[in-house]
Coordinates of C-alpha atoms and ligand atoms in Angstrom, one line a residue:
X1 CA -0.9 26.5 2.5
X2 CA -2.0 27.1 -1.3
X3 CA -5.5 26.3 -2.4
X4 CA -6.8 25.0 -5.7
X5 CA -10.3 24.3 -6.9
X6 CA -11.3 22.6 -9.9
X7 CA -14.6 23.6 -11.2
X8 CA -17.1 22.5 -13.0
X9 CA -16.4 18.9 -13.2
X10 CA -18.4 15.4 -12.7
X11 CA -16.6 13.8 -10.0
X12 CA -17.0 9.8 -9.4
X13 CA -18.4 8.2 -6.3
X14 CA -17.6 4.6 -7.3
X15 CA -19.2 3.1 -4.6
X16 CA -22.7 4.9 -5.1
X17 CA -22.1 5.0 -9.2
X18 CA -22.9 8.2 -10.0
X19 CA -20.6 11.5 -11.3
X20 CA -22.3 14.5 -10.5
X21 CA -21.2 17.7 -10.8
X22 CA -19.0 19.5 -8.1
X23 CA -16.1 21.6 -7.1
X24 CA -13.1 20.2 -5.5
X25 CA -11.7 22.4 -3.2
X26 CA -7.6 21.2 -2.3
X27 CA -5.5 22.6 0.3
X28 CA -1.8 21.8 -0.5
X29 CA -1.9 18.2 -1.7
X30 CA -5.0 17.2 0.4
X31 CA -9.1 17.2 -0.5
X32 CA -10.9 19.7 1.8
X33 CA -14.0 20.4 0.0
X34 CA -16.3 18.5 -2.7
X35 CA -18.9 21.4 -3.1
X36 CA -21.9 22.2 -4.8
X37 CA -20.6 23.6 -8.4
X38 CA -19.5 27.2 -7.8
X39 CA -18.8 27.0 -4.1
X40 CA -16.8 29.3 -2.3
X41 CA -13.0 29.4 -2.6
X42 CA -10.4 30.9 0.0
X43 CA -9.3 34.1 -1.8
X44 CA -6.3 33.9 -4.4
X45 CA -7.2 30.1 -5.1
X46 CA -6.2 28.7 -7.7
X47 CA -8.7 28.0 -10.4
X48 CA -8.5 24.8 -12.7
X49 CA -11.7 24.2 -15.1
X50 CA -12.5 21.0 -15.5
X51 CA -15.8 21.3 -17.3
X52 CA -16.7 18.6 -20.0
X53 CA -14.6 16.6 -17.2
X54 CA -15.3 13.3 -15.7
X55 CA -12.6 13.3 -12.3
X56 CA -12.0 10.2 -10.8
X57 CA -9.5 9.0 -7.4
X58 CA -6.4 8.1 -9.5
X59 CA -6.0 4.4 -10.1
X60 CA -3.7 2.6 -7.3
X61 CA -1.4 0.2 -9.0
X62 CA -0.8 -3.0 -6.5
X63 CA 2.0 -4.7 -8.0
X64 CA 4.3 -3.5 -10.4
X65 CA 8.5 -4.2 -10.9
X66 CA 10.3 -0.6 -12.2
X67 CA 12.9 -2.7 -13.2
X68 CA 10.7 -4.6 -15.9
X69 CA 10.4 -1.4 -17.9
X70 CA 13.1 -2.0 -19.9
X71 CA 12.7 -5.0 -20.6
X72 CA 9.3 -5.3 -22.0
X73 CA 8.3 -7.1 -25.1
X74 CA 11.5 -9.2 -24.8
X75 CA 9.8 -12.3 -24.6
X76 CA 6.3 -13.7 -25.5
X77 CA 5.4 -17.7 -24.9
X78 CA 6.7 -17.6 -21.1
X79 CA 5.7 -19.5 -18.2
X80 CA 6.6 -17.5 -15.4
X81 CA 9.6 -20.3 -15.0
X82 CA 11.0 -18.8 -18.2
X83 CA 10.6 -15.8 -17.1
X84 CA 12.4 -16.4 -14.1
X85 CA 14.8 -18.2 -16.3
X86 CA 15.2 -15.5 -18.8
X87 CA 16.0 -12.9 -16.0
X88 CA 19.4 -12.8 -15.6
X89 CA 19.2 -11.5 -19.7
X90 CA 16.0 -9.1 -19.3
X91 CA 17.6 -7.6 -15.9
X92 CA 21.0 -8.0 -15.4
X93 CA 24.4 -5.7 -15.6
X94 CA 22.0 -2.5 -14.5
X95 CA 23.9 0.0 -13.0
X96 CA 22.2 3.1 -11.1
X97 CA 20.9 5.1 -14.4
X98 CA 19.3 2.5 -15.6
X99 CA 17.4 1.6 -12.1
X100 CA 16.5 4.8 -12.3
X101 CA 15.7 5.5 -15.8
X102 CA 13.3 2.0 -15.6
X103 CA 11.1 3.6 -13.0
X104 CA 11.1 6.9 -14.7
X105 CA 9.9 5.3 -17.6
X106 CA 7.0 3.0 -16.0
X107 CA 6.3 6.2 -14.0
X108 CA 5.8 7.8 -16.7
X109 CA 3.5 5.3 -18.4
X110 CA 1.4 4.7 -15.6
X111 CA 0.9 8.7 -14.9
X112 CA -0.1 9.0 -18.6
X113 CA -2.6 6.1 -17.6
X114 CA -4.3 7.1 -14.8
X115 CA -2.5 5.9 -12.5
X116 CA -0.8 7.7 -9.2
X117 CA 0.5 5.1 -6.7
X118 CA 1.9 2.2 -7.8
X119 CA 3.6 -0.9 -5.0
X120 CA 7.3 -1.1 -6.9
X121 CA 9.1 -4.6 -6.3
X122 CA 12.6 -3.8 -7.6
X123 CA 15.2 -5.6 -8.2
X124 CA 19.1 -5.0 -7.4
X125 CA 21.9 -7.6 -8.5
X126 CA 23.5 -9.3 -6.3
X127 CA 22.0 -7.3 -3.0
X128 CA 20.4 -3.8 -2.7
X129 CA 21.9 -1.0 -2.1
X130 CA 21.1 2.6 -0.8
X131 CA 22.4 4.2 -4.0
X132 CA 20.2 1.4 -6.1
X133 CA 17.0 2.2 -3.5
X134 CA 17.5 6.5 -3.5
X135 CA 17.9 5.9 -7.6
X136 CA 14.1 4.3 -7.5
X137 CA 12.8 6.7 -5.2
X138 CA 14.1 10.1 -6.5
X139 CA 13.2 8.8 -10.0
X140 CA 9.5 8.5 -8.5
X141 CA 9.9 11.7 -6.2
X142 CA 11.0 14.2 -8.9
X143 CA 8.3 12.9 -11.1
X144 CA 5.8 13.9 -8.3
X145 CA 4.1 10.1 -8.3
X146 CA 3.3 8.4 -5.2
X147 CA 4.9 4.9 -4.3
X148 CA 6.1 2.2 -2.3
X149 CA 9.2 0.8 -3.1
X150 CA 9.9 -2.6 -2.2
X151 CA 13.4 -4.3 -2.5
X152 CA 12.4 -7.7 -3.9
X153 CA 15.0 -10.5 -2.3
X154 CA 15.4 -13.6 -1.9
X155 CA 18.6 -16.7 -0.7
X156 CA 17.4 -19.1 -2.5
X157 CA 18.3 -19.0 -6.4
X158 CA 15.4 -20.3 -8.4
X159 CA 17.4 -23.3 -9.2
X160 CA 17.7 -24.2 -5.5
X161 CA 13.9 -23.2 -5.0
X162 CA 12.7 -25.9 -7.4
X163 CA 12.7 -29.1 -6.4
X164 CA 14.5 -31.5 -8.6
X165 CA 15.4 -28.6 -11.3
X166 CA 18.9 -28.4 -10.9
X167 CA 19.2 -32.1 -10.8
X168 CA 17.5 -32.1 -14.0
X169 CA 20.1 -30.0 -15.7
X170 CA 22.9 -31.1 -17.6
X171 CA 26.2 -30.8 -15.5
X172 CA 27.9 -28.0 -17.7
X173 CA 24.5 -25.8 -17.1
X174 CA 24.4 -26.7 -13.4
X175 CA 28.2 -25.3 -13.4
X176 CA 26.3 -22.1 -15.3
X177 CA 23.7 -21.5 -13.0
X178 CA 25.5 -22.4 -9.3
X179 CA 26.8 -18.6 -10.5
X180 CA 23.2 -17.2 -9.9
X181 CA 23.4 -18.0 -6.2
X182 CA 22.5 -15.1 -4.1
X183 CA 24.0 -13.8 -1.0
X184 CA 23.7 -15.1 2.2
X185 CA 19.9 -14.0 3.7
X186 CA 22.2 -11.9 6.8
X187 CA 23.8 -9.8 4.2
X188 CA 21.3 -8.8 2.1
X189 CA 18.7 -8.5 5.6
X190 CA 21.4 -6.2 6.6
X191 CA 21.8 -4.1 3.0
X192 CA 18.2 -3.6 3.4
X193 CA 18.5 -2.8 6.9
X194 CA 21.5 -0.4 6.1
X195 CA 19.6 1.6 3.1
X196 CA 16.1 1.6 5.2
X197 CA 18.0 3.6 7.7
X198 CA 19.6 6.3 5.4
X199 CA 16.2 6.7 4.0
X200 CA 16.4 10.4 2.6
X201 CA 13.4 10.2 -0.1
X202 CA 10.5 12.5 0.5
X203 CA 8.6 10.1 3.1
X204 CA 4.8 11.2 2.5
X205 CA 5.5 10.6 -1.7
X206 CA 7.8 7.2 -1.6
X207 CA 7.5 4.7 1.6
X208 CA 9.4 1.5 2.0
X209 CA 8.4 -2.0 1.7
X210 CA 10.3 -5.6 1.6
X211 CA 9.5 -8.0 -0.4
X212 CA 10.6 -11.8 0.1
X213 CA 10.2 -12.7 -3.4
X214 CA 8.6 -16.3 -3.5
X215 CA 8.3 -17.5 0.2
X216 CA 10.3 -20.9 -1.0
X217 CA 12.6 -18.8 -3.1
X218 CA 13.8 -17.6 0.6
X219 CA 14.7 -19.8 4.1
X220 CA 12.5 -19.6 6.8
X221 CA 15.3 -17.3 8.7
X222 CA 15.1 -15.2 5.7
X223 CA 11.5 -14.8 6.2
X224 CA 11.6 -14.1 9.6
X225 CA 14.4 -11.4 8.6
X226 CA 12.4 -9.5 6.1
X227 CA 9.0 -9.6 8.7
X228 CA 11.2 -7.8 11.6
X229 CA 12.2 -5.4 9.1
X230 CA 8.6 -4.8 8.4
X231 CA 8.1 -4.8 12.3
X232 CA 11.2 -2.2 13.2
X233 CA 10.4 0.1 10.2
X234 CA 6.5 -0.3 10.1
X235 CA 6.1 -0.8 6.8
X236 CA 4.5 -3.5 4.2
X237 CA 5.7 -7.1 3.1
X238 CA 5.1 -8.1 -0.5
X239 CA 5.6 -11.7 -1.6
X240 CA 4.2 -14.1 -4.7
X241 CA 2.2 -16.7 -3.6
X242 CA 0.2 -19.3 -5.7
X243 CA 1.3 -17.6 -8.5
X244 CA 2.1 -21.0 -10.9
X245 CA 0.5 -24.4 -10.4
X246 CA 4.4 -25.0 -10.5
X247 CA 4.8 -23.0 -7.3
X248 CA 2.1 -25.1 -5.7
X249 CA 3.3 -28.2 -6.4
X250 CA 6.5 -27.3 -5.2
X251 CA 5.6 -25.9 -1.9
X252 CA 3.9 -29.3 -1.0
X253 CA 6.9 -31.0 -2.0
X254 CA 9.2 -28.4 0.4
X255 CA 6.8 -27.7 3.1
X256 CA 4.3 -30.1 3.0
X257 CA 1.5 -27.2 2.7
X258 CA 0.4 -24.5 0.4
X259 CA 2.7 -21.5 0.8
X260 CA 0.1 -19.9 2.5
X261 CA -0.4 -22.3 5.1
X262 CA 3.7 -22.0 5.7
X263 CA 3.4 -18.1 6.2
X264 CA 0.4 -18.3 8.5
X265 CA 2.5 -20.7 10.5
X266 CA 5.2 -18.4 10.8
X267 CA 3.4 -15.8 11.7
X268 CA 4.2 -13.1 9.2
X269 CA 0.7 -12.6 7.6
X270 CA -1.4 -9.6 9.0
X271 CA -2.8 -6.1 7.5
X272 CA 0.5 -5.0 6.4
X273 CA 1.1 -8.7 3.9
X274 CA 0.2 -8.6 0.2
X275 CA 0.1 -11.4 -1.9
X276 CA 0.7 -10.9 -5.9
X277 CA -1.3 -12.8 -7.9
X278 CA -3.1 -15.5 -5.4
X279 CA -4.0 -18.0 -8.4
X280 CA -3.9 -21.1 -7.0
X281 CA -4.6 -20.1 -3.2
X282 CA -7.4 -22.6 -1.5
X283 CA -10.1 -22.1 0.3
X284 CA -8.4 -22.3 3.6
X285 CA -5.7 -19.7 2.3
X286 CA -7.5 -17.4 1.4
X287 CA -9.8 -17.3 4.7
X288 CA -6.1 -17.3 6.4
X289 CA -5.3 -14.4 4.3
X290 CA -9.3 -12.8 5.2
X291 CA -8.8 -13.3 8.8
X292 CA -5.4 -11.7 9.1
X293 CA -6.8 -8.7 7.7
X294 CA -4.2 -9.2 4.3
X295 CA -4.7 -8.2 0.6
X296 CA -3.7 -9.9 -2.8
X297 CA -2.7 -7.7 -5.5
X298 CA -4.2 -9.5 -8.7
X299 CA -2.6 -9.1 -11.9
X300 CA -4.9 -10.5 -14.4
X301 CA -3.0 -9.7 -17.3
X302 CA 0.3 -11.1 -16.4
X303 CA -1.7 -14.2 -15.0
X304 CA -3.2 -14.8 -18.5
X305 CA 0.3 -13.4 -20.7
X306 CA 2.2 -16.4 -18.0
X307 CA -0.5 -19.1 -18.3
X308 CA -0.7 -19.1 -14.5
X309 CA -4.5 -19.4 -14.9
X310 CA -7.3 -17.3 -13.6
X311 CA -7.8 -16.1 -10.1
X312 CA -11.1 -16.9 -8.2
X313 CA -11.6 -12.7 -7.1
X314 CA -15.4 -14.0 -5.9
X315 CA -13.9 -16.5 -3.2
X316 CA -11.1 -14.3 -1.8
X317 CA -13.9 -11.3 -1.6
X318 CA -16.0 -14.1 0.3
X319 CA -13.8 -14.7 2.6
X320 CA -12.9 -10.9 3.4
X321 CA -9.9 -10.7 1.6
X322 CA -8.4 -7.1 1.0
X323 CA -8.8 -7.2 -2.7
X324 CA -6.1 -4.9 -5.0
X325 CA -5.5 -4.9 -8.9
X326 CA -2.1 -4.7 -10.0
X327 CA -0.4 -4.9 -13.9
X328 CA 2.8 -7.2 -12.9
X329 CA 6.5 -6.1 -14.7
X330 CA 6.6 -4.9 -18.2
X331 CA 8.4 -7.7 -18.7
X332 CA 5.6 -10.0 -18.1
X333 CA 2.6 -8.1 -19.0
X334 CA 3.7 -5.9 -20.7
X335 CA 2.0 -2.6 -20.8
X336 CA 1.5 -0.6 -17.3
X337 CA -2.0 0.4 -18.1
X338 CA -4.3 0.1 -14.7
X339 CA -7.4 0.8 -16.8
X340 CA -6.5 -2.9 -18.9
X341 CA -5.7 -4.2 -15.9
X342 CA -9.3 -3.3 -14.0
X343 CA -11.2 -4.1 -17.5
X344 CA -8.7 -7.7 -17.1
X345 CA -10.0 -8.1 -14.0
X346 CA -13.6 -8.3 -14.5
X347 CA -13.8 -10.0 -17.5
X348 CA -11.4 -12.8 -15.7
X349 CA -14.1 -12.9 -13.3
X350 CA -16.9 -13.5 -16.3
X351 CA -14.9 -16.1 -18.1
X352 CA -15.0 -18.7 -15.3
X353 CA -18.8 -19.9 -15.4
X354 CA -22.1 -18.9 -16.0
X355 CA -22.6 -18.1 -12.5
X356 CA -23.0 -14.3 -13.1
X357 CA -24.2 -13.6 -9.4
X358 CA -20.7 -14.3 -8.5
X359 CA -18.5 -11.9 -11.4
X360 CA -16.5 -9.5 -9.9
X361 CA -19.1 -6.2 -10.7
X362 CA -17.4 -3.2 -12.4
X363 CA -17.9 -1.2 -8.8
X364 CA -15.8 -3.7 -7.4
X365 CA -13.3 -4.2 -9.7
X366 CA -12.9 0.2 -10.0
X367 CA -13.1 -0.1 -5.7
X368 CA -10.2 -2.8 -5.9
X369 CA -8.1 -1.2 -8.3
X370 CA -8.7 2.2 -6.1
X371 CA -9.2 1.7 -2.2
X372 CA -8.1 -1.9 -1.9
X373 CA -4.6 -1.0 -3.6
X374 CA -4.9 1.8 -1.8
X375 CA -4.9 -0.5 1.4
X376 CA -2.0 -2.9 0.2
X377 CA 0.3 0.2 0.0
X378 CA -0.3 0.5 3.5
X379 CA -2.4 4.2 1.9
X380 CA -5.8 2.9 3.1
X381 CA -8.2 5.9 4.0
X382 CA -5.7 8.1 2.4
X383 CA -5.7 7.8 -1.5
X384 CA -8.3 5.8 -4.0
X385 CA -11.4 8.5 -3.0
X386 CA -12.8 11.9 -3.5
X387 CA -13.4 13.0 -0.6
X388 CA -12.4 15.8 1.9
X389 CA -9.6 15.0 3.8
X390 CA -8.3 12.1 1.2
X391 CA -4.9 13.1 -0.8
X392 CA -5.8 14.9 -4.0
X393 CA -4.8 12.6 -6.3
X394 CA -7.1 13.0 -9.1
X395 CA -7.4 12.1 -12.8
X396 CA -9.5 14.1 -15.4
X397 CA -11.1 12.2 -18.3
X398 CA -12.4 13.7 -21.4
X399 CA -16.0 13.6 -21.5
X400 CA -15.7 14.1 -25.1
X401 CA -13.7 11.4 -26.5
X402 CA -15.4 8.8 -28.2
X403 CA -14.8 6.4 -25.0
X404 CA -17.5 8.5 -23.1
X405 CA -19.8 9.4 -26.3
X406 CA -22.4 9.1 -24.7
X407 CA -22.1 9.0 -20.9
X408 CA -24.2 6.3 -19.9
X409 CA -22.7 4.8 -16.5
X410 CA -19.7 5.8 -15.4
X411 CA -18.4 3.5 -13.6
X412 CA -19.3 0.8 -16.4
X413 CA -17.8 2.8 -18.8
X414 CA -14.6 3.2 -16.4
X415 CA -13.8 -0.2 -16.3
X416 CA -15.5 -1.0 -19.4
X417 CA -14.5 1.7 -21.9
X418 CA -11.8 3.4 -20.6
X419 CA -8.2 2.6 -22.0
X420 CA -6.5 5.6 -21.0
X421 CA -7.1 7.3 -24.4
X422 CA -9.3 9.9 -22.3
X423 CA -6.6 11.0 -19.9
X424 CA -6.5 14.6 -20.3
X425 CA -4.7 15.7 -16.9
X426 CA -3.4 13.8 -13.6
X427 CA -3.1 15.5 -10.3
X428 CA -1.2 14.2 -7.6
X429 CA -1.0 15.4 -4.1
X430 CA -2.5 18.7 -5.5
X431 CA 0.7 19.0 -7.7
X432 CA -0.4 18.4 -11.6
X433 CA 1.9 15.6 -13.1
X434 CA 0.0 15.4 -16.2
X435 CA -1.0 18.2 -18.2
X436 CA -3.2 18.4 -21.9
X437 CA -1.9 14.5 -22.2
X438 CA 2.1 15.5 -21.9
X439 CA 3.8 14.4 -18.1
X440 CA 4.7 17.8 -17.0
X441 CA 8.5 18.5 -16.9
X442 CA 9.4 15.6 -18.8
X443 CA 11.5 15.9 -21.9
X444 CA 10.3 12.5 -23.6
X445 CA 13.0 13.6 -26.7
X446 CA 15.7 12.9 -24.0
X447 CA 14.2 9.9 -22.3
X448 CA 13.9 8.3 -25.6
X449 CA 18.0 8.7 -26.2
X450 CA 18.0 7.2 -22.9
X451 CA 16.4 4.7 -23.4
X452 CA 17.7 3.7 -26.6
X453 CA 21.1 4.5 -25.7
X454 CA 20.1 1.7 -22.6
X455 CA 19.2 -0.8 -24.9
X456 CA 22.1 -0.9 -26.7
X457 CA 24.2 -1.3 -23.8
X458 CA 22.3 -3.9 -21.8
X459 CA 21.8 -5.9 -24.9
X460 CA 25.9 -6.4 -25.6
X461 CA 26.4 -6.9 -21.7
X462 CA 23.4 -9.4 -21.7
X463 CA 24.7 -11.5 -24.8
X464 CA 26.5 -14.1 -22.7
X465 CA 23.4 -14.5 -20.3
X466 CA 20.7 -14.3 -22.8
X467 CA 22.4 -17.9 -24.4
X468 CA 22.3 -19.5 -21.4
X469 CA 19.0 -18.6 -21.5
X470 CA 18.5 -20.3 -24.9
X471 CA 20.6 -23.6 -23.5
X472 CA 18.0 -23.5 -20.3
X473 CA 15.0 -23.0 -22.3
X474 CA 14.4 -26.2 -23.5
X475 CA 15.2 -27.6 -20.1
X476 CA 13.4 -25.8 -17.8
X477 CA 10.4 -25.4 -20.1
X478 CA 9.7 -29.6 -19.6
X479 CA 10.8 -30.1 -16.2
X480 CA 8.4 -27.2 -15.3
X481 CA 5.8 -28.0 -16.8
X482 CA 6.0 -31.8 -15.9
X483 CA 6.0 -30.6 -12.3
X484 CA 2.9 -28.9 -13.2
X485 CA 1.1 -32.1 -14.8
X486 CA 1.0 -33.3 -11.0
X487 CA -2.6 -33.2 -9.4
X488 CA -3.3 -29.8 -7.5
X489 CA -7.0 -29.4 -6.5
X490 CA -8.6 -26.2 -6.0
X491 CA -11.9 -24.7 -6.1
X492 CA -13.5 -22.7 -8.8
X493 CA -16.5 -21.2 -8.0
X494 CA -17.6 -24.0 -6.5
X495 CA -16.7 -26.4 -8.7
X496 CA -13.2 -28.8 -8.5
X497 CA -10.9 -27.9 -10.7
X498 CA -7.1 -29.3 -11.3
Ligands
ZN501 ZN1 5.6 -9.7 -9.7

C-alpha cells in the first residue's frame, strides 16, 4: 500500500478548536498517523508540503440533488410548491449524459469548495433506471469524490399529494397535469430493486440510498417498499419532512399527524433515516427522530431562498437529534458551497432571538456539517475527522489569503470567514482531486461545451412544459399559500410561533 505524508501543516481539531502543527501520515486512502511535525515516514513516501496550510476533515454535504445542477438560477421568488411546480421544465427530457454531466458538474463545484461527500437525491423520469443510477455514480467515481446516491421516488404526483390542489385547477390544466402521474409504487420499488442489484460502482467511493421523496408524496405501501429496500440492501433512507408550513398542513389534513408522527408509526425511522430540512418538525418529532437514533440534514440556504422559514437546530440538538448541514439542489439554492451553507447555518440559529445561550456555536455548526453528515451518509466514524484510522479526506486552506489574515480562531474563522476562496488543494481517500485550485483531470473547456450545448437542448425540449408552468403559476402560488395561512403551531426557542 502507498504512503503519503503531508508536512508541515496546521491541522483542525474542531472539537477542541485548535490547528496545530503536524504531519499526516496516509496509507492508501486511509489516516494512519497525525504526528509531531517531521515524524517519521515509511521509506519511498510520498511527500506533499503543506506549510502556510491550515488542513481540515473535508466538509460532508447532507443533502444535495445532482440533477439540480443544471438547472440553477432558473428561477428566483419560489415557494418550494413552485418549485415542485416548475420541475417538469427545470428537469425533464434528461437523457443519460445529462444525468451524468449534472453530477459531474455539482461534483465539481462542491470539490472546488471543500467539500468530499455529498448525500445525492436524484431524479430519473418516469422510474429509475440502472443506466440512469451507473450514469450518477461513475460521474462521481471517476471524479474520485465520495457519495451516496439516492434514487428520489415517489406514486403520488404532487397534484395528488396536495389536498384540494387539483380540485383547485381549472379542468383544461387538470387534463395537463393527470400526465405527471408516476408509475405504480411496485414498478418503480422493483426498478430500484433491479438497479440496486446490478450495482457495479466502486462500493467504498459511491453507496446506495432510497429516498421516498415527501412521505405523503408516496402511499403507505410505498413507504414500506422503499424501508425493506433499505433493510435487504443495508443502506440509508432520505425523505423531506416539515420542509413547508404547506407540507404540514397537509399531512394533518391526510394523516391526521405531523409526517413525523406517520413515519414513527410505521416504523421506518431509526439510525439509517434522514430528514432534509426539518423546519416545521415539533417538539415531539424531533424527540421521535432523537430517540430513534436519526439525523436531519438542514439546508439553511434553500430554507431561506424557498421561504420555508428557519429551523430550530438548538431543539433538535436538545433532544439528541443527529444534526447534518446540507446546500439543497442548485435549483433551489443555488450555489453548492458547504462553507455558505455552515456560515447559513449558524447565523440561522442567531437570527431567531436574543437567547444567545441557545445559537448553534461555530464548533457545532463545523461538527454538523462534518461528523454529523458524516453520520447521515451512513460514513459515521469514517469520514468528517483527522484522525488515524479515519479516510483521508482532507482539504488544504491557504493560510495566506486574506480570509485567514490573521489567524485568529480557526474554527470561527471556518465557519465565519471561509467562502471557499482559500481552497488551495482537496484530497480524497488519499487520492488528490483538487490541485493549486484546478479539479485534477478535468478539462472545464469541454465541460463548459457540455454544458452549454445541454442548455440548448433541454431548453427547446422543455418549451412546452415550462408554459404549463407559467398557466400553473398563478394557481398553485394562491392555493398554496392559502393552505399555508391555516394555524400550525410550533415552538421557537421556547416561544409559540405560527
Ligand atoms: Zn431536497
Amino acid at each position: 500500500m502507498a504512503y503519503t505524508i503531508l508536512r508541515g501543516g496546521r491541522v483542525l481539531d474542531i472539537a477542541r478548536g485548535t490547528a496545530d502543527p503536524a504531519d499526516i501520515l496516509i496509507e492508501g486512502d486511509t489516516i494512519r498517523e497525525v504526528g509531531a511535525p517531521g515524524c517519521a515516514a515509511p521509506a519511498g513516501a510520498a511527500e506533499i508540503a503543506a506549510a502556510r496550510r491550515l488542513i481540515h476533515p473535508g466538509l460532508v454535504n447532507a443533502h444535495t440533488h445532482s440533477h439540480g445542477n443544471l438547472a440553477k438560477g432558473m428561477g428566483d421568488c419560489w415557494t418550494l410548491e413552485l418549485l415542485l411546480t416548475a420541475a417538469p421544465w427545470l428537469g425533464g427530457n434528461r437523457g443519460l449524459d445529462d444525468l451524468r454531466l449534472s453530477a459531474q458538474i455539482g461534483a465539481i463545484e462542491m470539490m472546488l469548495k471543500g467539500c468530499t461527500a455529498c448525500y445525492d437525491l436524484f431524479f430519473e423520469w418516469p422510474v429509475p433506471t440502472r443506466e440512469g443510477l451507473a450514469a450518477v455514480a461513475s460521474a462521481y467515481a471517476e471524479l474520485g469524490m465520495r457519495a451516496v446516491i439516492a434514487p428520489m421516488v415517489a406514486d403520488r404526483s404532487f397534484y395528488e399529494a396536495i389536498p384540494g390542489l387539483a380540485e383547485a385547477l381549472p379542468p383544461a390544466l387538470q387534463e395537463r397535469v393527470a400526465g405527471l402521474r408516476l408509475a405504480p409504487g411496485a414498478t418503480t420499488l422493483a426498478a430500484i430493486r433491479g438497479a440496486f442489484d446490478a450495482w457495479s460502482a466502486d462500493r467504498d467511493l459511491v453507496r446506495r440510498a432510497v429516498a421516498p421523496t415527501i412521505p405523503h408524496h408516496c402511499s403507505d405501501e410505498f413507504i414500506l417498499g422503499c424501508a425493506a429496500l433499505a433493510r435487504d440492501f443495508g443502506i440509508g433512507l432520505h425523505s423531506h419532512v416539515a420542509e413547508s408550513k404547506v407540507q404540514a398542513v397537509a399531512s394533518l389534513k391526510v394523516y391526521g399527524k405531523t409526517q413525523t408522527a406517520h413515519l414513527d408509526a410505521l416504523g421506518v425511522l431509526g439510525p439509517h433515516f434522514t430528514v432534509a430540512h426539518g423546519v416545521w418538525l415539533d417538539e415531539e418529532d424531533m424527540a421521535r427522530l432523537g430517540d430513534h437514533g436519526a439525523s436531519v440534514a438542514h439546508n439553511p440556504g434553500s430554507n431561506m431562498r424557498l421561504g420555508s422559514g428557519l429551523a430550530d437546530t438548538r431543539a433538535m440538538l436538545d433532544r439528541r437529534v443527529n444534526l447534518g448541514i446540507g446546500t439543497d439542489g442548485a435549483s433551489c439554492a443555488d450555489n453548492q458551497n458547504m462553507y455558505e451553507a455552515m456560515r447559513l447555518g449558524s447565523f440561522v440559529s442567531k437570527v431567531q432571538g436574543p437567547e444567545w445561550r441557545r445559537w448553534l456555536s461555530t464548533r457545532e455548526a463545523a461538527l454538523a456539517a462534518t461528523e454529523g453528515s458524516a453520520r447521515a451518509l451512513g460514513l459515521g466514524g469514517k469520514i468528517g475527522r483527522i484522525a488515524p484510522g479515519w479516510k483521508a479526506d482532507l482539504v488544504l486552506l491557504d493560510l495566506d489569503h486574506p480570509n485567514w489574515l490573521p489567524l485568529n480562531d480557526p474554527v470561527n474563522q471556518l465557519v465565519h470567514c471561509e467562502d471557499g476562496t482559500a481552497v488551495d488543494s482537496v484530497m480524497i481517500g488519499g487520492r488528490m482531486v483538487v490541485a493549486n485550485r484546478r479539479p485534477v483531470g478535468v478539462d472545464l473547456a469541454r465541460l463548459s461545451e457540455r454544458a452549454a450545448a445541454a442548455r440548448e437542448r433541454l431548453a427547446a425540449a422543455n418549451a412546452d412544459s415550462r408554459r404549463l408552468y407559467r398557466a400553473l403559476e398563478p394557481v398553485v402560488g394562491s392555493y398554496c399559500p392559502g393552505l399555508a395561512r391555516q394555524p400550525y403551531h410550533v415552538h421557537r426557542f421556547g416561544a409559540r410561533a405560527e
